[in-house]
Coordinates of C-alpha atoms and ligand atoms in Angstrom, one line a residue:
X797 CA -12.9 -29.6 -68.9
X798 CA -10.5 -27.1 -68.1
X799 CA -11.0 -23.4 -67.0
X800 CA -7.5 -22.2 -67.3
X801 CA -6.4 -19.7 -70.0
X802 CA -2.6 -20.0 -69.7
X803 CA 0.3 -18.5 -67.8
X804 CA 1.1 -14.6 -66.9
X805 CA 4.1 -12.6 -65.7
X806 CA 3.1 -11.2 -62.0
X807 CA 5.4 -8.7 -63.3
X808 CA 5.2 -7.4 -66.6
X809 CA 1.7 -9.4 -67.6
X810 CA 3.3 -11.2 -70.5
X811 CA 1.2 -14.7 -71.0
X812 CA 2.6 -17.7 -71.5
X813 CA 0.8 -21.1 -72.9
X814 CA -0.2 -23.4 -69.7
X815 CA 3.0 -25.5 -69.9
X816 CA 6.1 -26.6 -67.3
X817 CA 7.2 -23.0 -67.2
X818 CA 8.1 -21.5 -64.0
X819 CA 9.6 -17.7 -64.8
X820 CA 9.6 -15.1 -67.5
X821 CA 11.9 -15.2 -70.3
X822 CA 11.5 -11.6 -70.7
X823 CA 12.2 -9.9 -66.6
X824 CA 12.1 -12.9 -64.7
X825 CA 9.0 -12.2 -63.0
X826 CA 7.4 -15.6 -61.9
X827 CA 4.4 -16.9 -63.5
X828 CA 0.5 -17.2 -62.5
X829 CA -2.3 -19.4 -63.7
X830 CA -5.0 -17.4 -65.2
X831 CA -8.7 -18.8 -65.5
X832 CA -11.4 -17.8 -67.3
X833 CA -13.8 -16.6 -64.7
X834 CA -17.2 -16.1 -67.5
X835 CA -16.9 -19.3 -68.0
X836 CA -16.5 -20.3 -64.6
X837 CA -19.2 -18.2 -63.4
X838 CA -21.9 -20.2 -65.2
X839 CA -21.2 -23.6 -64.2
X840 CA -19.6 -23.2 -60.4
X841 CA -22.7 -22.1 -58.1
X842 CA -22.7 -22.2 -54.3
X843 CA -25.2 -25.0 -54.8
X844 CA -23.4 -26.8 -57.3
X845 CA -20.4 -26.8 -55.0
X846 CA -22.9 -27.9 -51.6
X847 CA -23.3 -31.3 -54.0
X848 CA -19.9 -32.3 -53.9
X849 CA -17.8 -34.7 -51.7
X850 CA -15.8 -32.2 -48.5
X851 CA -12.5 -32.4 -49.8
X852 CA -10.3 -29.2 -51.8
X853 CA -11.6 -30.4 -55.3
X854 CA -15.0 -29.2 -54.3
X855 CA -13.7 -25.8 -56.0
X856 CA -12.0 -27.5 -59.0
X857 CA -12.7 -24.8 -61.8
X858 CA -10.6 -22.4 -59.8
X859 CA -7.7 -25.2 -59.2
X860 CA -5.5 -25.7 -62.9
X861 CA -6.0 -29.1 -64.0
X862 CA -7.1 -29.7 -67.4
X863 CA -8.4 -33.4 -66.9
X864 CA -9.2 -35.7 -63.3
X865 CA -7.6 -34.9 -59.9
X866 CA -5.2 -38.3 -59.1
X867 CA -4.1 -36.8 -55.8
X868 CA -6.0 -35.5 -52.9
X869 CA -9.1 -36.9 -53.0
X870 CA -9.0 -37.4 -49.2
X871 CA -7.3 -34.0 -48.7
X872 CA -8.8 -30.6 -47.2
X873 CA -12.0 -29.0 -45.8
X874 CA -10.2 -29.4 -42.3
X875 CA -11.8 -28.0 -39.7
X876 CA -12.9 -24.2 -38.8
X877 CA -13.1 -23.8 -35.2
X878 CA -15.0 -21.6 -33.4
X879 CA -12.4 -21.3 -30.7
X880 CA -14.9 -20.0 -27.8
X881 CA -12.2 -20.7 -25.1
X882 CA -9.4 -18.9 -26.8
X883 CA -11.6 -16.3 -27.3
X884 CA -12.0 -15.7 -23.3
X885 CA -8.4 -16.3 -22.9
X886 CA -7.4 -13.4 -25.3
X887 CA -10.5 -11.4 -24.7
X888 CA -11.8 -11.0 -28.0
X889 CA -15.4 -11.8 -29.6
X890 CA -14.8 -14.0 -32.2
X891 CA -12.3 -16.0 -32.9
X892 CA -11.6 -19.2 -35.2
X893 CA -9.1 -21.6 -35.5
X894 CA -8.3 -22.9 -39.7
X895 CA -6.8 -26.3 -39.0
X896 CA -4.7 -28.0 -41.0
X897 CA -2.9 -29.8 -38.5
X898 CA -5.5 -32.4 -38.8
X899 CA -5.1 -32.4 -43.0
X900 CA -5.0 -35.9 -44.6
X901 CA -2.8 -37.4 -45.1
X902 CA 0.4 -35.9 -43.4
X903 CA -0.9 -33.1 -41.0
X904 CA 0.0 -30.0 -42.9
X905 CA -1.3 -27.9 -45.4
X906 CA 1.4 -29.0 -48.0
X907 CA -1.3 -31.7 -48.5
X908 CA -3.4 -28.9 -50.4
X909 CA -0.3 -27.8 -52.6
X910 CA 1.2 -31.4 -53.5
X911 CA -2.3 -32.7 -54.6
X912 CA -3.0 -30.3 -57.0
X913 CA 1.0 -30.2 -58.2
X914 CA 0.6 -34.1 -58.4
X915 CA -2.1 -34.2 -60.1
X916 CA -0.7 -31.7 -62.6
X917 CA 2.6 -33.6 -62.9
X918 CA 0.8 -36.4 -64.2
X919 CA -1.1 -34.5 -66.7
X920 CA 2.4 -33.1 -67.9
X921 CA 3.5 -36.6 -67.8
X922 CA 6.4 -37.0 -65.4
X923 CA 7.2 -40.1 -64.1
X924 CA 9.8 -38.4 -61.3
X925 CA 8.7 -35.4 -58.7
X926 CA 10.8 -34.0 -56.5
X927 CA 10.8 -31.1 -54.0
X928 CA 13.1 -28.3 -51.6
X929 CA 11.4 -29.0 -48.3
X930 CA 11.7 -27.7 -44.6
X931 CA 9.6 -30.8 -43.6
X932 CA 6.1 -30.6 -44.1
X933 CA 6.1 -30.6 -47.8
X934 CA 8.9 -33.7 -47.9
X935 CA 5.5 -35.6 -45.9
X936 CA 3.5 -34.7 -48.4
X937 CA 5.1 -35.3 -51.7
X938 CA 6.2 -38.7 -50.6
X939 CA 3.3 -39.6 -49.3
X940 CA 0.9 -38.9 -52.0
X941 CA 3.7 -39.7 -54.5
X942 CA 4.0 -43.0 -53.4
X943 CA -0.5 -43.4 -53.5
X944 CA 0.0 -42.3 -56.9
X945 CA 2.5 -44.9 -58.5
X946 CA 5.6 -41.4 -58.8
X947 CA 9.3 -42.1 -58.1
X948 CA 10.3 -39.1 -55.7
X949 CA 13.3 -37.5 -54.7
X950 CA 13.2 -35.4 -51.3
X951 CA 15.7 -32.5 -50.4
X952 CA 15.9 -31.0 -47.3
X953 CA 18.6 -29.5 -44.7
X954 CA 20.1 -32.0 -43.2
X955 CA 20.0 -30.4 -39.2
X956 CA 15.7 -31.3 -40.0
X957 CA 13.4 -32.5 -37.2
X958 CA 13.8 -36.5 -36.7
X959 CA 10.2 -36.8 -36.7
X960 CA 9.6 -34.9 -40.5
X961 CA 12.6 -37.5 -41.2
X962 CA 11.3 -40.4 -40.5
X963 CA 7.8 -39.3 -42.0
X964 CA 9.1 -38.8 -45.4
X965 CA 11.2 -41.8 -45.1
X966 CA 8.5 -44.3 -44.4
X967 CA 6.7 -43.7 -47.7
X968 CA 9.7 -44.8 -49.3
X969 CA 11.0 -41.5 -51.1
X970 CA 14.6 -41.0 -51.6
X971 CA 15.8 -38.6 -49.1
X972 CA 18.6 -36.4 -49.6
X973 CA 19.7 -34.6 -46.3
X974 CA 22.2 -31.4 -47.7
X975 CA 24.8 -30.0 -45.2
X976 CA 23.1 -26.2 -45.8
X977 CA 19.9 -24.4 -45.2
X978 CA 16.8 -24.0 -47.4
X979 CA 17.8 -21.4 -49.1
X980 CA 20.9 -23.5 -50.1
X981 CA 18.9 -26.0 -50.7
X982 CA 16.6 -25.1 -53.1
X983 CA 19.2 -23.5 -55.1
X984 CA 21.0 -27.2 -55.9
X985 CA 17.5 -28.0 -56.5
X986 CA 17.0 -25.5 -59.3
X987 CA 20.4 -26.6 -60.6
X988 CA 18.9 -30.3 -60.6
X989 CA 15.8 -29.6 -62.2
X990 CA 17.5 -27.9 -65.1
X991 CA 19.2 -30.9 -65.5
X992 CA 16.5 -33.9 -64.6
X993 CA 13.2 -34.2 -66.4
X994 CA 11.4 -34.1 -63.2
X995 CA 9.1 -32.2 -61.6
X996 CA 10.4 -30.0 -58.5
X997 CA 6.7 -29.2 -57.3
X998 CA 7.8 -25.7 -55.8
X999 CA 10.0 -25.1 -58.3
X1000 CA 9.4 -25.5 -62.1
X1001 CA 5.7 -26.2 -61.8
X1002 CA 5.2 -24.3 -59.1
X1003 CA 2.9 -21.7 -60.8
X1004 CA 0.2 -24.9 -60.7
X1005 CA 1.8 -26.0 -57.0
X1006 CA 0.9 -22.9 -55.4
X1007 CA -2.8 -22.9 -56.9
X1008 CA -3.7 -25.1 -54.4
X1009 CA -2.8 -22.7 -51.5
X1010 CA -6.5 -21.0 -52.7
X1011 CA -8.3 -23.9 -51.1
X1012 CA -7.5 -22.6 -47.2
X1013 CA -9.3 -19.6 -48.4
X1014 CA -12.0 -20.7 -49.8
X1015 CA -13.0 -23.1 -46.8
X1016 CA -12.8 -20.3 -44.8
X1017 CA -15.1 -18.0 -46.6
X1018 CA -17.5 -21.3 -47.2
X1019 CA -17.7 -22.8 -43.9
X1020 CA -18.4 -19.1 -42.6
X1021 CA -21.2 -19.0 -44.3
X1022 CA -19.9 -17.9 -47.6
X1023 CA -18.7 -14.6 -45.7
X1024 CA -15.2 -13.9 -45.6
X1025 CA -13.2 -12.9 -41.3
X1026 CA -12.5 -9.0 -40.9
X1027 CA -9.2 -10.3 -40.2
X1028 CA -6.8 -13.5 -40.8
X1029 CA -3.5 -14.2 -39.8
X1030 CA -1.2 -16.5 -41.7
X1031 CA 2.3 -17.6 -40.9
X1032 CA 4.6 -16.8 -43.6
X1033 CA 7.9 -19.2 -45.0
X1034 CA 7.8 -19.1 -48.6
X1035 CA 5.3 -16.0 -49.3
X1036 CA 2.8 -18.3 -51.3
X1037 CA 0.1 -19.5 -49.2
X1038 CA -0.8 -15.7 -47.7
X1039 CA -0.6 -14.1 -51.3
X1040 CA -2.9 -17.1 -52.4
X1041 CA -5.8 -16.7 -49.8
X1042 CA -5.7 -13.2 -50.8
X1043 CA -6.0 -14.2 -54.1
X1044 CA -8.7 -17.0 -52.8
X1045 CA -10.9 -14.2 -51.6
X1046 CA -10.8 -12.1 -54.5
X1047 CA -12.0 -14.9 -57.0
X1048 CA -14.9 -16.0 -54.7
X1049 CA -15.9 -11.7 -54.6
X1050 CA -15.6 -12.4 -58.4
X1051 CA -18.0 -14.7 -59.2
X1052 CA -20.4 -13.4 -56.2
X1053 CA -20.1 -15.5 -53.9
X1054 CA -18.8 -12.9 -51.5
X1055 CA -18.9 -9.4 -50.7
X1056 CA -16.5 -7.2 -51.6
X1057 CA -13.2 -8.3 -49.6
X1058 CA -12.3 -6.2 -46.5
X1059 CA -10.4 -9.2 -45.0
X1060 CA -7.0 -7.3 -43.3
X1061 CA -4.6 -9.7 -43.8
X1062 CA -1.2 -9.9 -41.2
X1063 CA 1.7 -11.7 -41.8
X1064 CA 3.3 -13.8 -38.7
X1065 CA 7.2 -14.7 -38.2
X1066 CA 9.6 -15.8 -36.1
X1067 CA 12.4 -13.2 -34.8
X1068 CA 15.0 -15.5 -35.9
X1069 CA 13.6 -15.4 -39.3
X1070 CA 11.9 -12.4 -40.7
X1071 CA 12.7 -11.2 -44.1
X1072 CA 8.8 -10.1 -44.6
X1073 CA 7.4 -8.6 -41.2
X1074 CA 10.9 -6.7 -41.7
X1075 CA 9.8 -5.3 -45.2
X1076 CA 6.4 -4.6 -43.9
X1077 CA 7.2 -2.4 -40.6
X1078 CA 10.2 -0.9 -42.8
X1079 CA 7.7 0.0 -45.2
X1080 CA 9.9 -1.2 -47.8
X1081 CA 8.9 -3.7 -51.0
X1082 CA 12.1 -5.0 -50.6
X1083 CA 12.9 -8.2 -49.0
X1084 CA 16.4 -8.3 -47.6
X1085 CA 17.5 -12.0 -47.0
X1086 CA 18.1 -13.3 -43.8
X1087 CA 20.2 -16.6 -42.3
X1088 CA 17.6 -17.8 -40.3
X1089 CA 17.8 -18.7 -36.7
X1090 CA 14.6 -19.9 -35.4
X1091 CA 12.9 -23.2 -33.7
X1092 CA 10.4 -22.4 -36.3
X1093 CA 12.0 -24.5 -39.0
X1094 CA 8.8 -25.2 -41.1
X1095 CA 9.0 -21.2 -41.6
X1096 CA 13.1 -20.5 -42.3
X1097 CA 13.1 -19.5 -45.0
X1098 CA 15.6 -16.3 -45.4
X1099 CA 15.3 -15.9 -49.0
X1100 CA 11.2 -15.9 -49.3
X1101 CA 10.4 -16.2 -53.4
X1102 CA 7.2 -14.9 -52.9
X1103 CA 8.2 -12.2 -50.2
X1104 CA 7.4 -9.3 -52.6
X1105 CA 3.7 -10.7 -52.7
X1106 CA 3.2 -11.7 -49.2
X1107 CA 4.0 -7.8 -48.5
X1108 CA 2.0 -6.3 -51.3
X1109 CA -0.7 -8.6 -50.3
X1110 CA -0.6 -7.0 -46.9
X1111 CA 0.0 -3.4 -48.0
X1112 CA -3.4 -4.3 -50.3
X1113 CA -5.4 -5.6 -47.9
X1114 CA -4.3 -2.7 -44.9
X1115 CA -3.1 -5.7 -42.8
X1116 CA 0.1 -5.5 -40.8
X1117 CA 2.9 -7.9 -39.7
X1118 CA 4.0 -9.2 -36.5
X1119 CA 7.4 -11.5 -35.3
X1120 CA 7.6 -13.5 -32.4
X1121 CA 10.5 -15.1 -30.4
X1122 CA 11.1 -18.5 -29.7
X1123 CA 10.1 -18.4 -26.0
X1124 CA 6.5 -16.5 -27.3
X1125 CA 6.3 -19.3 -30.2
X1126 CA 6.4 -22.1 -27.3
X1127 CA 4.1 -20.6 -25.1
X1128 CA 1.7 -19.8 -27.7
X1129 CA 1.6 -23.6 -28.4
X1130 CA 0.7 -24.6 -25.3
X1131 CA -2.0 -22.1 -25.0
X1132 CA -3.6 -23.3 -28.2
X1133 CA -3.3 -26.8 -26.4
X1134 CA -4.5 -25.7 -23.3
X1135 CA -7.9 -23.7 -24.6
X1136 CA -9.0 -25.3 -27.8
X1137 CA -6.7 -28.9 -27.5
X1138 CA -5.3 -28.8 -30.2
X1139 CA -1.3 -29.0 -30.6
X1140 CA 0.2 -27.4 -33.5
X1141 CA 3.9 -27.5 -34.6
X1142 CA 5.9 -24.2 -34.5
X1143 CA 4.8 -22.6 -37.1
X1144 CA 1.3 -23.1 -35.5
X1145 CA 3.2 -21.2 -32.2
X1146 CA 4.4 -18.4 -34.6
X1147 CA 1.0 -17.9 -36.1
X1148 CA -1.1 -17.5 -32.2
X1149 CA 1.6 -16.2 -30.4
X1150 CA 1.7 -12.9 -33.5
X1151 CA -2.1 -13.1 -33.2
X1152 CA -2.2 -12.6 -29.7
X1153 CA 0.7 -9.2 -29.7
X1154 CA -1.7 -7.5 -32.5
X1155 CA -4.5 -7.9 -30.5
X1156 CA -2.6 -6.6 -27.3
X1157 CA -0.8 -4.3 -29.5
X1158 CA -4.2 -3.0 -30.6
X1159 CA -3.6 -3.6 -34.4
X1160 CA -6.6 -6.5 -34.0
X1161 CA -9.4 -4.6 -33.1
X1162 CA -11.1 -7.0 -30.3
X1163 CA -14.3 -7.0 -31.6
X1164 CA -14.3 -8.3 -35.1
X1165 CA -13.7 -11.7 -36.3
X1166 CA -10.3 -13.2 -36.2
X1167 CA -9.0 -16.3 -37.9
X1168 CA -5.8 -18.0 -36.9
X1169 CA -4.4 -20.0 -39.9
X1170 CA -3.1 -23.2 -38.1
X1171 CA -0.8 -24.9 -40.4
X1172 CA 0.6 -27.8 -39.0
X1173 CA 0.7 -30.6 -36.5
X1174 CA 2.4 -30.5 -33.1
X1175 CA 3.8 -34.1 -33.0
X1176 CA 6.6 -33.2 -35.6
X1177 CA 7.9 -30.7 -33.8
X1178 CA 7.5 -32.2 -30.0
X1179 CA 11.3 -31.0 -29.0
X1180 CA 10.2 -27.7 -29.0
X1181 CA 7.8 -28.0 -26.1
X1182 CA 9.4 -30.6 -24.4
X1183 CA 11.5 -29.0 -21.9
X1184 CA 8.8 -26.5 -20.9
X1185 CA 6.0 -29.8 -20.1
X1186 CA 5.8 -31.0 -16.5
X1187 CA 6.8 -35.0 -15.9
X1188 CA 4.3 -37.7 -15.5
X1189 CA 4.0 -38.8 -12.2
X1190 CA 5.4 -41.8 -11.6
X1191 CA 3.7 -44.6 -8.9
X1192 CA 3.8 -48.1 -7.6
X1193 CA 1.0 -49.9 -9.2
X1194 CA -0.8 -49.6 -6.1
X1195 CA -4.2 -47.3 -5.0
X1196 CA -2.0 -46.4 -1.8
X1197 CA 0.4 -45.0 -3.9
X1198 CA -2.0 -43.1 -6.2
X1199 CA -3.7 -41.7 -3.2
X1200 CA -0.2 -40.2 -1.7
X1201 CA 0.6 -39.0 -5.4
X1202 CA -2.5 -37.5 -5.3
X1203 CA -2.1 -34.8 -2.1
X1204 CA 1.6 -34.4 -3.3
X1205 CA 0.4 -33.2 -6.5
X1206 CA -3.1 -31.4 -5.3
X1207 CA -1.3 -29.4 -2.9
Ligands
ZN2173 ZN1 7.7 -10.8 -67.2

């Protein structure tokens, strides 16, 4: 049973049929899925949805399939963590933590995106799926790729983290490392998909891909109580995922599940990379490219396609934006480690370390609710943080020698 109308111009609203069509033919504009919310309203209840197993398909009427999820099933309702300690550190009142860093099965919230793009390949038939990646989304589409039976191609700059390497290589993709960045990237990749039947899940189906970004938002807003944060800060590379919890919040007010959103939404980046925050304290809709320079690789991206939205979304919602520098994005991970224990890559750095300037910065009012989009795991990006970590001690395997360690180290 499918809920989904067809396809629409975020531009100049012409529709589309619901087919592997990415852009409009007419200004270029990229394309959204459009559902048919009457419908949807009279079979997905809050109590229909409390029946269903915890994982992102629990909302399926608002995700764009027409027939059976075959990726995923294991994927989302991570965690949403009342982060009491973090609270104290940054003296606010309430505080959560959304994290994907835990997300099955590779840590990031790609897993949300590629299950639902998956999934949809398969219903378009494809036998090939390919993707531009900075890392976290080349785990994902070769993992679940190689669960569902899909040949994959993987591109990605080749100066990437060794450990998002190696954990796209071990599910058995082919990995293609190009000497250039993202950006150049995922322009040979749109040259390649007009030339290969295959699906390039962020690029020619990514109308369907970036559906799945909704899920963050509505776990939020459902494991709140079916109330949606006063505020939420989200890390920004691409422009999708912040435009889609937006657009998250505004289906669930829809069908009355929620009140009317007030949600102020921020957007977080690095210094080194910040096309959007730029546009946003600018005041300007338009996103002026950058060559990114940041330790915050899972977010440099200088050319964001979905810039324009992340900054409308923000201007919308009467968030703000904040950037961060490398140093700030290191320390923020090890205060996230050291309050709540949990170690998020550097994008998860990015995301606190913002959160923590607009609340000093007074833009975060410290008495409303707060949630801090964590995105991704720490263990892929471990060179960031190493040279900031103190050593292990090292001793003779002796109680003598633990003893002396001991009032070396105490003092
Ligand atoms: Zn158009």
């Amino acid at each position: 049973m499918s809920y989904v109308l067809g396809l629409r111009c975020r531009e100049c609203g012409r529709e589309y049929p619901k087919d592997v069509l990415f852009v409009c033919e007419y200004c270029f504009g990229s394309l959204e899925v459009v559902y048919d919310y009457a419908k949807i309203k009279k079979i997905m209840t809050k109590k229909e949805i409390s029946k269903r197993p915890y994982n992102l398909w629990r909302y399926r009427e608002l995700l764009p399939l027409d027939k059976e999820p075959t990726s995923g099933l294991h994927s989302g309702f991570t965690p949403l963590v009342r982060a009491h300690n973090l609270a104290d550190y940054l003296g606010v009142k309430e505080i959560y933590i959304k994290d994907d860093s835990v997300s099955h099965p590779t840590l990031s919230f790609k897993d949300r995106v590629v299950a639902v793009a998956l999934s949809k390949a398969k219903e378009f038939g494809f036998n090939t799926v390919a993707c531009a990646s900075t890392g976290n989304l080349a785990n994902s589409v070769s993992a679940q790729s190689a669960l569902c039976g899909l040949r994959s191609f993987i591109f990605i700059p080749a100066d990437l983290e060794m450990a998002k390497i190696v954990s796209t290589l071990v599910y058995g993709a082919s990995v293609v490392a190009v000497e250039g960045n993202y950006d150049e990237v995922n322009r040979l990749c749109t040259e390649i998909a007009s030339r290969y039947r295959w699906a390039f899940v962020n690029i020619n189906i990514r109308p369907y891909y970036a559906e799945g970004s909704k899920t963050f938002g509505f776990e939020i807003a459902e494991q709140l109580g079916w109330r949606l944060p006063q505020n939420i800060v989200v890390p920004v590379a691409g422009g999708s995922l912040i435009s889609k919890i937006w657009k998250a919040f505004q289906e669930l007010y829809k069908l009355g599940f929620v009140d009317k959103p007030r949600t102020k939404v921020y957007a977080a980046q690095a210094e080194g990379c910040s096309p959007v925050v730029t546009a946003i304290k600018e005041n300007s809709e338009i996103i002026k490219p950058v060559k990114p320079k940041t330790i915050a690789k899972s977010l440099a991206i200088g050319n964001p396609a979905d810039g324009y939205y992340a900054v409308s979304t923000v201007k919308e919602s009467r968030g703000s934006g904040e950037n961060v520098s490398d140093e700030e994005i290191v320390e923020a991970i090890q205060i996230l480690a050291k309050t709540e224990g949990i170690f998020t890559e550097t994008a998860g750095g990015v995301t606190l370390a913002a959160t923590k300037k607009l609340i000093e910065n007074k833009i975060i009012p410290k008495d409303e609710s707060i949630v801090v989009s964590i995105t991704g795991n720490g263990l892929k990006t471990q060179d960031a943080v190493i040279p900031k970590l103190k050593k292990p001690w090292r001793i003779k395997p002796s109680l003598e020698s633990f003893i002396e360690n001991l009032k070396i180290h105490e003092e």
